[in-house]
Amino acid sequence: MIVAIDGPSGTGKSSTSKAVAAQLGLSYLDTGAQYRAITWWMVNNGIDIEDPGAIAAAAGKPEIVSGTDPKGPTITVDGVDVAAPIRTQEVTSKVSAVSAVPEVRARITELQRSIAASAQGGIVVEGRDIGTTVLPDADLKIFLTASAEARAARRSGELKNADVNSTREALIKRDAADSSRKTSPLAKADDAVEVDTTELTLDQVIECVVTLVEEKRAGK
């Protein structure tokens, strides 16, 4: 059972995906963390983020390993635990530029497909292009949405009282970058089930997705 959960930042993808995977005994993969990890590596190794050619040339160098236990997902780069440093503002501000480079996407997409293929018993994979590009044959595709205001409120809460307006502007800017890139843009797959999380609590979103997965498993 392969479940693809896509959507922009702040819709509850990570929290929902982890909880659903844990509840249903599935593996879990945060693909955004992989793009953050390669961005972190580029920054730490002095690669010019403004130079797509330099990024492309280095795309194959770092070794990225993702642990798929939903109760304790891990990510390492060249053996170094990067779970915390990939969440810094510096990485967040640069990840769209790095992940827009086709060579980066090709490298990470290949990694994601191999992880999904080797997941015993099934996996929940969350990101922005899973249902459209990475795993177009996923058993179930879900696209989470929410208003920009709701997403900004959630994200600023996660970032310990960050300014909601500036967070909203940053989210809209990132959406635009991710949706307009030439390679694997953020998009809803034609056969995806859309779930608007604006008015829902996290528990309600989790319950909704679990129901969709169980219905799919039952062949409804």
mmCIF file of C-alpha atoms in Angstrom:
data_model
loop_
_atom_site.group_PDB
_atom_site.id
_atom_site.type_symbol
_atom_site.label_atom_id
_atom_site.label_comp_id
_atom_site.label_asym_id
_atom_site.label_seq_id
_atom_site.Cartn_x
_atom_site.Cartn_y
_atom_site.Cartn_z
ATOM 1 C CA MET A 1 0.000 0.000 0.000
ATOM 2 C CA ILE A 2 1.589 3.248 -1.149
ATOM 3 C CA VAL A 3 -0.112 6.464 -0.001
ATOM 4 C CA ALA A 4 1.014 9.772 -1.541
ATOM 5 C CA ILE A 5 0.180 12.939 0.407
ATOM 6 C CA ASP A 6 0.951 16.219 -1.344
ATOM 7 C CA GLY A 7 0.241 19.870 -0.677
ATOM 8 C CA PRO A 8 1.860 23.213 0.142
ATOM 9 C CA SER A 9 3.513 24.180 3.453
ATOM 10 C CA GLY A 10 1.347 24.539 6.539
ATOM 11 C CA THR A 11 -1.480 22.204 5.502
ATOM 12 C CA GLY A 12 -0.546 19.602 8.100
ATOM 13 C CA LYS A 13 1.183 17.143 5.756
ATOM 14 C CA SER A 14 3.947 16.002 8.087
ATOM 15 C CA SER A 15 1.872 15.688 11.262
ATOM 16 C CA THR A 16 -0.924 13.922 9.383
ATOM 17 C CA SER A 17 1.349 11.591 7.430
ATOM 18 C CA LYS A 18 3.332 10.506 10.501
ATOM 19 C CA ALA A 19 0.192 9.868 12.549
ATOM 20 C CA VAL A 20 -1.573 7.959 9.764
ATOM 21 C CA ALA A 21 1.485 5.793 9.122
ATOM 22 C CA ALA A 22 1.894 5.036 12.843
ATOM 23 C CA GLN A 23 -1.798 4.224 13.266
ATOM 24 C CA LEU A 24 -1.909 1.887 10.259
ATOM 25 C CA GLY A 25 1.485 0.237 10.718
ATOM 26 C CA LEU A 26 3.014 1.771 7.580
ATOM 27 C CA SER A 27 6.456 3.241 6.964
ATOM 28 C CA TYR A 28 6.760 7.037 6.540
ATOM 29 C CA LEU A 29 8.892 9.250 4.309
ATOM 30 C CA ASP A 30 9.211 13.022 4.551
ATOM 31 C CA THR A 31 10.526 13.939 1.093
ATOM 32 C CA GLY A 32 10.794 17.611 2.006
ATOM 33 C CA ALA A 33 13.413 16.692 4.592
ATOM 34 C CA GLN A 34 15.510 15.147 1.814
ATOM 35 C CA TYR A 35 15.458 18.377 -0.185
ATOM 36 C CA ARG A 36 16.300 20.286 2.978
ATOM 37 C CA ALA A 37 19.157 17.847 3.636
ATOM 38 C CA ILE A 38 20.741 18.349 0.224
ATOM 39 C CA THR A 39 20.267 22.128 0.621
ATOM 40 C CA TRP A 40 21.977 22.000 4.028
ATOM 41 C CA TRP A 41 24.877 20.101 2.446
ATOM 42 C CA MET A 42 25.180 22.663 -0.379
ATOM 43 C CA VAL A 43 25.254 25.559 2.109
ATOM 44 C CA ASN A 44 27.807 23.820 4.363
ATOM 45 C CA ASN A 45 30.061 22.992 1.446
ATOM 46 C CA GLY A 46 30.129 26.497 0.001
ATOM 47 C CA ILE A 47 28.111 25.745 -3.133
ATOM 48 C CA ASP A 48 26.740 28.940 -4.705
ATOM 49 C CA ILE A 49 22.960 28.639 -4.319
ATOM 50 C CA GLU A 50 22.535 31.302 -7.021
ATOM 51 C CA ASP A 51 24.339 29.070 -9.556
ATOM 52 C CA PRO A 52 22.173 26.177 -10.838
ATOM 53 C CA GLY A 53 25.197 24.754 -12.668
ATOM 54 C CA ALA A 54 27.196 24.496 -9.456
ATOM 55 C CA ILE A 55 24.241 22.897 -7.668
ATOM 56 C CA ALA A 56 23.765 20.408 -10.512
ATOM 57 C CA ALA A 57 27.450 19.451 -10.486
ATOM 58 C CA ALA A 58 27.325 18.692 -6.754
ATOM 59 C CA ALA A 59 23.917 16.982 -6.655
ATOM 60 C CA GLY A 60 25.326 13.451 -6.620
ATOM 61 C CA LYS A 61 27.896 13.974 -3.874
ATOM 62 C CA PRO A 62 26.090 13.851 -0.497
ATOM 63 C CA GLU A 63 24.873 10.504 0.848
ATOM 64 C CA ILE A 64 21.367 10.997 2.212
ATOM 65 C CA VAL A 65 19.766 8.292 4.355
ATOM 66 C CA SER A 66 16.159 8.516 5.567
ATOM 67 C CA GLY A 67 14.820 6.421 8.431
ATOM 68 C CA THR A 68 11.160 5.503 7.814
ATOM 69 C CA ASP A 69 9.812 4.764 11.315
ATOM 70 C CA PRO A 70 6.868 7.191 11.708
ATOM 71 C CA LYS A 71 7.383 7.286 15.485
ATOM 72 C CA GLY A 72 10.978 8.437 15.077
ATOM 73 C CA PRO A 73 11.908 9.390 11.503
ATOM 74 C CA THR A 74 15.600 10.143 11.025
ATOM 75 C CA ILE A 75 17.723 11.756 8.334
ATOM 76 C CA THR A 76 21.493 11.786 7.943
ATOM 77 C CA VAL A 77 23.866 13.329 5.411
ATOM 78 C CA ASP A 78 27.225 11.574 5.062
ATOM 79 C CA GLY A 79 26.517 9.914 8.415
ATOM 80 C CA VAL A 80 25.703 13.182 10.241
ATOM 81 C CA ASP A 81 22.302 13.592 11.944
ATOM 82 C CA VAL A 82 20.778 16.680 10.319
ATOM 83 C CA ALA A 83 17.204 16.487 11.666
ATOM 84 C CA ALA A 84 17.606 19.802 13.534
ATOM 85 C CA PRO A 85 19.895 21.889 11.264
ATOM 86 C CA ILE A 86 17.750 21.324 8.152
ATOM 87 C CA ARG A 87 14.902 23.220 9.861
ATOM 88 C CA THR A 88 16.807 26.507 10.219
ATOM 89 C CA GLN A 89 15.609 29.651 8.465
ATOM 90 C CA GLU A 90 18.771 29.656 6.333
ATOM 91 C CA VAL A 91 17.920 26.263 4.849
ATOM 92 C CA THR A 92 14.211 27.114 4.544
ATOM 93 C CA SER A 93 15.017 30.262 2.544
ATOM 94 C CA LYS A 94 17.213 28.363 0.078
ATOM 95 C CA VAL A 95 15.443 25.021 -0.378
ATOM 96 C CA SER A 96 13.181 26.159 -3.250
ATOM 97 C CA ALA A 97 16.171 27.318 -5.315
ATOM 98 C CA VAL A 98 18.080 24.075 -4.757
ATOM 99 C CA SER A 99 15.096 21.790 -5.325
ATOM 100 C CA ALA A 100 14.229 23.549 -8.595
ATOM 101 C CA VAL A 101 17.448 22.240 -10.206
ATOM 102 C CA PRO A 102 16.552 19.218 -12.420
ATOM 103 C CA GLU A 103 19.639 17.226 -11.424
ATOM 104 C CA VAL A 104 18.718 17.580 -7.747
ATOM 105 C CA ARG A 105 15.155 16.454 -8.398
ATOM 106 C CA ALA A 106 16.340 13.480 -10.467
ATOM 107 C CA ARG A 107 18.711 12.382 -7.706
ATOM 108 C CA ILE A 108 16.182 12.752 -4.879
ATOM 109 C CA THR A 109 13.300 11.260 -6.897
ATOM 110 C CA GLU A 110 15.368 8.139 -7.567
ATOM 111 C CA LEU A 111 16.114 7.877 -3.839
ATOM 112 C CA GLN A 112 12.430 8.283 -2.947
ATOM 113 C CA ARG A 113 11.313 5.621 -5.417
ATOM 114 C CA SER A 114 13.833 3.114 -4.076
ATOM 115 C CA ILE A 115 12.686 3.742 -0.485
ATOM 116 C CA ALA A 116 9.015 3.320 -1.444
ATOM 117 C CA ALA A 117 9.743 0.158 -3.424
ATOM 118 C CA SER A 118 11.580 -1.464 -0.511
ATOM 119 C CA ALA A 119 9.023 -0.532 2.193
ATOM 120 C CA GLN A 120 7.650 -3.780 3.591
ATOM 121 C CA GLY A 121 3.963 -3.554 4.292
ATOM 122 C CA GLY A 122 3.472 -0.158 2.666
ATOM 123 C CA ILE A 123 4.433 3.473 3.155
ATOM 124 C CA VAL A 124 3.014 6.987 3.459
ATOM 125 C CA VAL A 125 5.099 9.391 1.362
ATOM 126 C CA GLU A 126 4.545 13.121 1.774
ATOM 127 C CA GLY A 127 5.769 15.981 -0.365
ATOM 128 C CA ARG A 128 4.836 18.241 -3.249
ATOM 129 C CA ASP A 129 5.159 16.087 -6.368
ATOM 130 C CA ILE A 130 4.641 12.538 -5.063
ATOM 131 C CA GLY A 131 1.331 11.773 -6.777
ATOM 132 C CA THR A 132 2.267 13.541 -10.011
ATOM 133 C CA THR A 133 5.938 12.643 -10.518
ATOM 134 C CA VAL A 134 7.599 10.454 -7.902
ATOM 135 C CA LEU A 135 4.939 7.765 -7.433
ATOM 136 C CA PRO A 136 2.293 8.303 -10.130
ATOM 137 C CA ASP A 137 1.027 4.741 -9.565
ATOM 138 C CA ALA A 138 0.466 5.194 -5.799
ATOM 139 C CA ASP A 139 -2.541 3.257 -4.503
ATOM 140 C CA LEU A 140 -4.016 6.386 -2.940
ATOM 141 C CA LYS A 141 -3.233 10.048 -3.605
ATOM 142 C CA ILE A 142 -4.316 12.818 -1.258
ATOM 143 C CA PHE A 143 -3.821 16.557 -1.755
ATOM 144 C CA LEU A 144 -4.086 18.669 1.401
ATOM 145 C CA THR A 145 -5.018 22.337 1.067
ATOM 146 C CA ALA A 146 -5.809 25.189 3.468
ATOM 147 C CA SER A 147 -6.212 28.943 3.254
ATOM 148 C CA ALA A 148 -3.020 31.010 3.357
ATOM 149 C CA GLU A 149 -4.215 32.568 6.628
ATOM 150 C CA ALA A 150 -4.743 29.211 8.342
ATOM 151 C CA ARG A 151 -1.408 27.893 7.110
ATOM 152 C CA ALA A 152 0.437 31.014 8.277
ATOM 153 C CA ALA A 153 -1.160 30.794 11.725
ATOM 154 C CA ARG A 154 -0.094 27.158 12.075
ATOM 155 C CA ARG A 155 3.419 27.714 10.801
ATOM 156 C CA SER A 156 4.037 30.802 12.955
ATOM 157 C CA GLY A 157 2.853 28.783 15.958
ATOM 158 C CA GLU A 158 5.384 26.061 15.078
ATOM 159 C CA LEU A 159 8.081 28.720 14.769
ATOM 160 C CA LYS A 160 7.459 29.958 18.327
ATOM 161 C CA ASN A 161 5.378 33.099 17.799
ATOM 162 C CA ALA A 162 6.830 34.242 14.497
ATOM 163 C CA ASP A 163 4.962 37.148 12.878
ATOM 164 C CA VAL A 164 1.870 35.753 11.122
ATOM 165 C CA ASN A 165 1.900 38.292 8.290
ATOM 166 C CA SER A 166 5.545 37.760 7.372
ATOM 167 C CA THR A 167 5.035 33.984 7.662
ATOM 168 C CA ARG A 168 2.050 34.240 5.304
ATOM 169 C CA GLU A 169 4.097 36.224 2.770
ATOM 170 C CA ALA A 170 6.919 33.643 2.977
ATOM 171 C CA LEU A 171 4.462 30.775 2.416
ATOM 172 C CA ILE A 172 2.877 32.482 -0.597
ATOM 173 C CA LYS A 173 6.327 33.168 -2.050
ATOM 174 C CA ARG A 174 7.373 29.546 -1.564
ATOM 175 C CA ASP A 175 4.095 28.282 -3.108
ATOM 176 C CA ALA A 176 4.737 30.437 -6.160
ATOM 177 C CA ALA A 177 8.307 29.133 -6.503
ATOM 178 C CA ASP A 178 7.274 25.498 -6.054
ATOM 179 C CA SER A 179 4.248 25.734 -8.351
ATOM 180 C CA SER A 180 6.074 27.515 -11.186
ATOM 181 C CA ARG A 181 9.298 25.520 -11.377
ATOM 182 C CA LYS A 182 9.790 23.693 -14.683
ATOM 183 C CA THR A 183 10.711 20.325 -13.140
ATOM 184 C CA SER A 184 8.021 18.529 -11.096
ATOM 185 C CA PRO A 185 6.064 21.552 -9.866
ATOM 186 C CA LEU A 186 3.740 21.444 -6.862
ATOM 187 C CA ALA A 187 0.441 20.262 -8.361
ATOM 188 C CA LYS A 188 -2.581 18.162 -7.515
ATOM 189 C CA ALA A 189 -2.707 14.849 -9.389
ATOM 190 C CA ASP A 190 -5.854 14.361 -11.477
ATOM 191 C CA ASP A 191 -6.805 11.291 -9.444
ATOM 192 C CA ALA A 192 -5.985 12.753 -6.013
ATOM 193 C CA VAL A 193 -8.576 13.239 -3.269
ATOM 194 C CA GLU A 194 -8.484 16.867 -2.107
ATOM 195 C CA VAL A 195 -8.879 17.524 1.623
ATOM 196 C CA ASP A 196 -9.269 21.159 2.744
ATOM 197 C CA THR A 197 -7.850 21.366 6.271
ATOM 198 C CA THR A 198 -8.675 25.048 6.901
ATOM 199 C CA GLU A 199 -11.540 24.380 9.328
ATOM 200 C CA LEU A 200 -10.336 20.993 10.598
ATOM 201 C CA THR A 201 -8.330 20.087 13.676
ATOM 202 C CA LEU A 202 -5.290 17.879 13.186
ATOM 203 C CA ASP A 203 -7.174 14.916 14.695
ATOM 204 C CA GLN A 204 -9.999 15.419 12.201
ATOM 205 C CA VAL A 205 -7.567 15.499 9.275
ATOM 206 C CA ILE A 206 -5.866 12.313 10.520
ATOM 207 C CA GLU A 207 -9.235 10.589 10.927
ATOM 208 C CA CYS A 208 -10.266 11.620 7.419
ATOM 209 C CA VAL A 209 -7.051 10.284 5.843
ATOM 210 C CA VAL A 210 -7.131 7.030 7.849
ATOM 211 C CA THR A 211 -10.694 6.472 6.601
ATOM 212 C CA LEU A 212 -9.601 7.064 2.985
ATOM 213 C CA VAL A 213 -6.741 4.568 3.362
ATOM 214 C CA GLU A 214 -8.939 1.939 4.995
ATOM 215 C CA GLU A 215 -11.572 2.323 2.280
ATOM 216 C CA LYS A 216 -8.874 1.890 -0.348
ATOM 217 C CA ARG A 217 -7.530 -1.205 1.421
ATOM 218 C CA ALA A 218 -11.060 -2.634 1.501
ATOM 219 C CA GLY A 219 -11.386 -2.018 -2.229
ATOM 220 C CA LYS A 220 -14.219 0.507 -1.984
#
